[in-house]
Amino acid sequence: MPIARGLPLVLLILISGCMPSEIEAQLPAGGTLKLAYYPGGSALDDLLIIEGTNYFGKAQYQFDDPLGDIGFRFNDGQRVQAECTNVGKNIIGDDECKIYTVYRSSFPLLPEGTILPRPDGT
C-alpha cells in the first residue's frame, strides 16, 4: 500500500485512541451546550466539537497556573476567554479552578456569561 493511501488509515487509528474532555456549558439565556475538546498538541490544531460541528483552533491557558484564565482562539479569528470563578482542591490538596465564566467572546455559541466546569481529565 503506498504511503499516501495508508496515511488516512493511520491517522484514523491514532485519533480513535484519543479521549475527549467532555464539557456541559450553562448558557446565560438558560439551557446547556455540550462540547467535546480534543487537544491537538504542537503539530495539530485543537478541536472543539459543539453540537456535532467541528471547530479548529488553539486552546490558551497557563500550564503552571491552575487558577489562570483559559481561552480558545478559533482558526477564523474568533475568540473565547474565561476566568476562574470557583476554586476548589485537586486530589493532592492543591488549589485548582472548578468553574470558569466567559468574560469575553466573539463566538456566538459561547457568549459572555457562559459557565463552564473544569474539563474532565485535566
GROMACS .gro file of C-alpha atoms in nm:
model
  122
    1MET     CA    1   0.000   0.000   0.000
    2PRO     CA    2   0.153   0.338  -0.096
    3ILE     CA    3   0.221   0.573   0.195
    4ALA     CA    4  -0.023   0.838   0.071
    5ARG     CA    5  -0.308   0.586   0.060
    6GLY     CA    6  -0.226   0.443   0.405
    7LEU     CA    7  -0.189   0.776   0.584
    8PRO     CA    8  -0.562   0.839   0.640
    9LEU     CA    9  -0.597   0.492   0.794
   10VAL     CA   10  -0.304   0.553   1.028
   11LEU     CA   11  -0.447   0.892   1.130
   12LEU     CA   12  -0.788   0.739   1.193
   13ILE     CA   13  -0.635   0.473   1.419
   14LEU     CA   14  -0.435   0.734   1.613
   15ILE     CA   15  -0.731   0.969   1.656
   16SER     CA   16  -0.967   0.691   1.761
   17GLY     CA   17  -0.747   0.630   2.066
   18CYS     CA   18  -0.788   0.989   2.188
   19MET     CA   19  -1.043   1.055   2.457
   20PRO     CA   20  -1.203   1.398   2.453
   21SER     CA   21  -1.269   1.618   2.751
   22GLU     CA   22  -1.645   1.648   2.763
   23ILE     CA   23  -1.793   1.972   2.893
   24GLU     CA   24  -2.152   2.081   2.952
   25ALA     CA   25  -2.174   2.459   2.941
   26GLN     CA   26  -2.454   2.655   3.110
   27LEU     CA   27  -2.567   2.932   2.877
   28PRO     CA   28  -2.662   3.274   3.021
   29ALA     CA   29  -3.003   3.267   2.849
   30GLY     CA   30  -3.078   2.925   3.001
   31GLY     CA   31  -3.015   2.580   2.866
   32THR     CA   32  -2.696   2.385   2.815
   33LEU     CA   33  -2.450   2.321   2.537
   34LYS     CA   34  -2.243   2.002   2.508
   35LEU     CA   35  -1.882   2.035   2.395
   36ALA     CA   36  -1.601   1.788   2.339
   37TYR     CA   37  -1.239   1.907   2.337
   38TYR     CA   38  -0.952   1.720   2.171
   39PRO     CA   39  -0.604   1.868   2.224
   40GLY     CA   40  -0.402   1.871   1.906
   41GLY     CA   41  -0.057   1.921   2.054
   42SER     CA   42   0.217   2.117   1.883
   43ALA     CA   43   0.167   1.968   1.535
   44LEU     CA   44  -0.212   1.972   1.503
   45ASP     CA   45  -0.485   2.222   1.581
   46ASP     CA   46  -0.702   2.161   1.885
   47LEU     CA   47  -1.059   2.055   1.811
   48LEU     CA   48  -1.384   2.163   1.974
   49ILE     CA   49  -1.694   1.970   1.877
   50ILE     CA   50  -2.010   2.163   1.959
   51GLU     CA   51  -2.346   2.009   1.879
   52GLY     CA   52  -2.182   1.785   1.617
   53THR     CA   53  -1.992   2.063   1.437
   54ASN     CA   54  -1.610   2.070   1.434
   55TYR     CA   55  -1.427   2.391   1.521
   56PHE     CA   56  -1.047   2.403   1.494
   57GLY     CA   57  -0.813   2.640   1.675
   58LYS     CA   58  -0.584   2.654   1.978
   59ALA     CA   59  -0.666   2.640   2.347
   60GLN     CA   60  -0.494   2.909   2.551
   61TYR     CA   61  -0.402   2.856   2.914
   62GLN     CA   62  -0.108   2.884   3.151
   63PHE     CA   63   0.014   2.535   3.225
   64ASP     CA   64   0.173   2.642   3.555
   65ASP     CA   65  -0.125   2.848   3.681
   66PRO     CA   66  -0.423   2.628   3.775
   67LEU     CA   67  -0.631   2.938   3.857
   68GLY     CA   68  -0.546   3.140   3.546
   69ASP     CA   69  -0.776   3.241   3.264
   70ILE     CA   70  -0.843   2.997   2.980
   71GLY     CA   71  -0.935   3.068   2.621
   72PHE     CA   72  -0.981   2.928   2.275
   73ARG     CA   73  -0.879   3.103   1.955
   74PHE     CA   74  -1.060   2.966   1.651
   75ASN     CA   75  -0.882   2.943   1.317
   76ASP     CA   76  -1.119   3.205   1.173
   77GLY     CA   77  -1.003   3.458   1.438
   78GLN     CA   78  -1.296   3.435   1.680
   79ARG     CA   79  -1.202   3.404   2.047
   80VAL     CA   80  -1.349   3.300   2.379
   81GLN     CA   81  -1.187   3.392   2.713
   82ALA     CA   82  -1.300   3.275   3.056
   83GLU     CA   83  -1.188   3.345   3.410
   84CYS     CA   84  -1.189   3.121   3.715
   85THR     CA   85  -1.496   3.191   3.928
   86ASN     CA   86  -1.491   2.890   4.163
   87VAL     CA   87  -1.178   2.748   4.327
   88GLY     CA   88  -1.157   2.401   4.478
   89LYS     CA   89  -0.892   2.145   4.567
   90ASN     CA   90  -0.745   1.876   4.342
   91ILE     CA   91  -0.675   1.520   4.453
   92ILE     CA   92  -0.350   1.619   4.627
   93GLY     CA   93  -0.498   1.924   4.802
   94ASP     CA   94  -0.369   2.199   4.573
   95ASP     CA   95  -0.595   2.479   4.453
   96GLU     CA   96  -0.747   2.439   4.108
   97CYS     CA   97  -1.026   2.610   3.921
   98LYS     CA   98  -1.354   2.418   3.922
   99ILE     CA   99  -1.575   2.666   3.732
  100TYR     CA  100  -1.493   2.919   3.459
  101THR     CA  101  -1.714   3.204   3.336
  102VAL     CA  102  -1.677   3.353   2.988
  103TYR     CA  103  -1.600   3.726   3.014
  104ARG     CA  104  -1.507   3.798   2.652
  105SER     CA  105  -1.636   3.626   2.339
  106SER     CA  106  -1.669   3.692   1.969
  107PHE     CA  107  -1.801   3.337   1.918
  108PRO     CA  108  -2.184   3.338   1.926
  109LEU     CA  109  -2.228   2.982   2.058
  110LEU     CA  110  -2.033   3.066   2.377
  111PRO     CA  111  -2.148   3.417   2.474
  112GLU     CA  112  -2.029   3.623   2.770
  113GLY     CA  113  -2.172   3.483   3.092
  114THR     CA  114  -2.149   3.118   2.981
  115ILE     CA  115  -2.044   2.894   3.272
  116LEU     CA  116  -1.801   2.608   3.203
  117PRO     CA  117  -1.694   2.340   3.452
  118ARG     CA  118  -1.331   2.228   3.457
  119PRO     CA  119  -1.294   1.970   3.177
  120ASP     CA  120  -1.268   1.605   3.284
  121GLY     CA  121  -0.919   1.462   3.273
  122THR     CA  122  -0.732   1.790   3.315
   0.00000   0.00000   0.00000
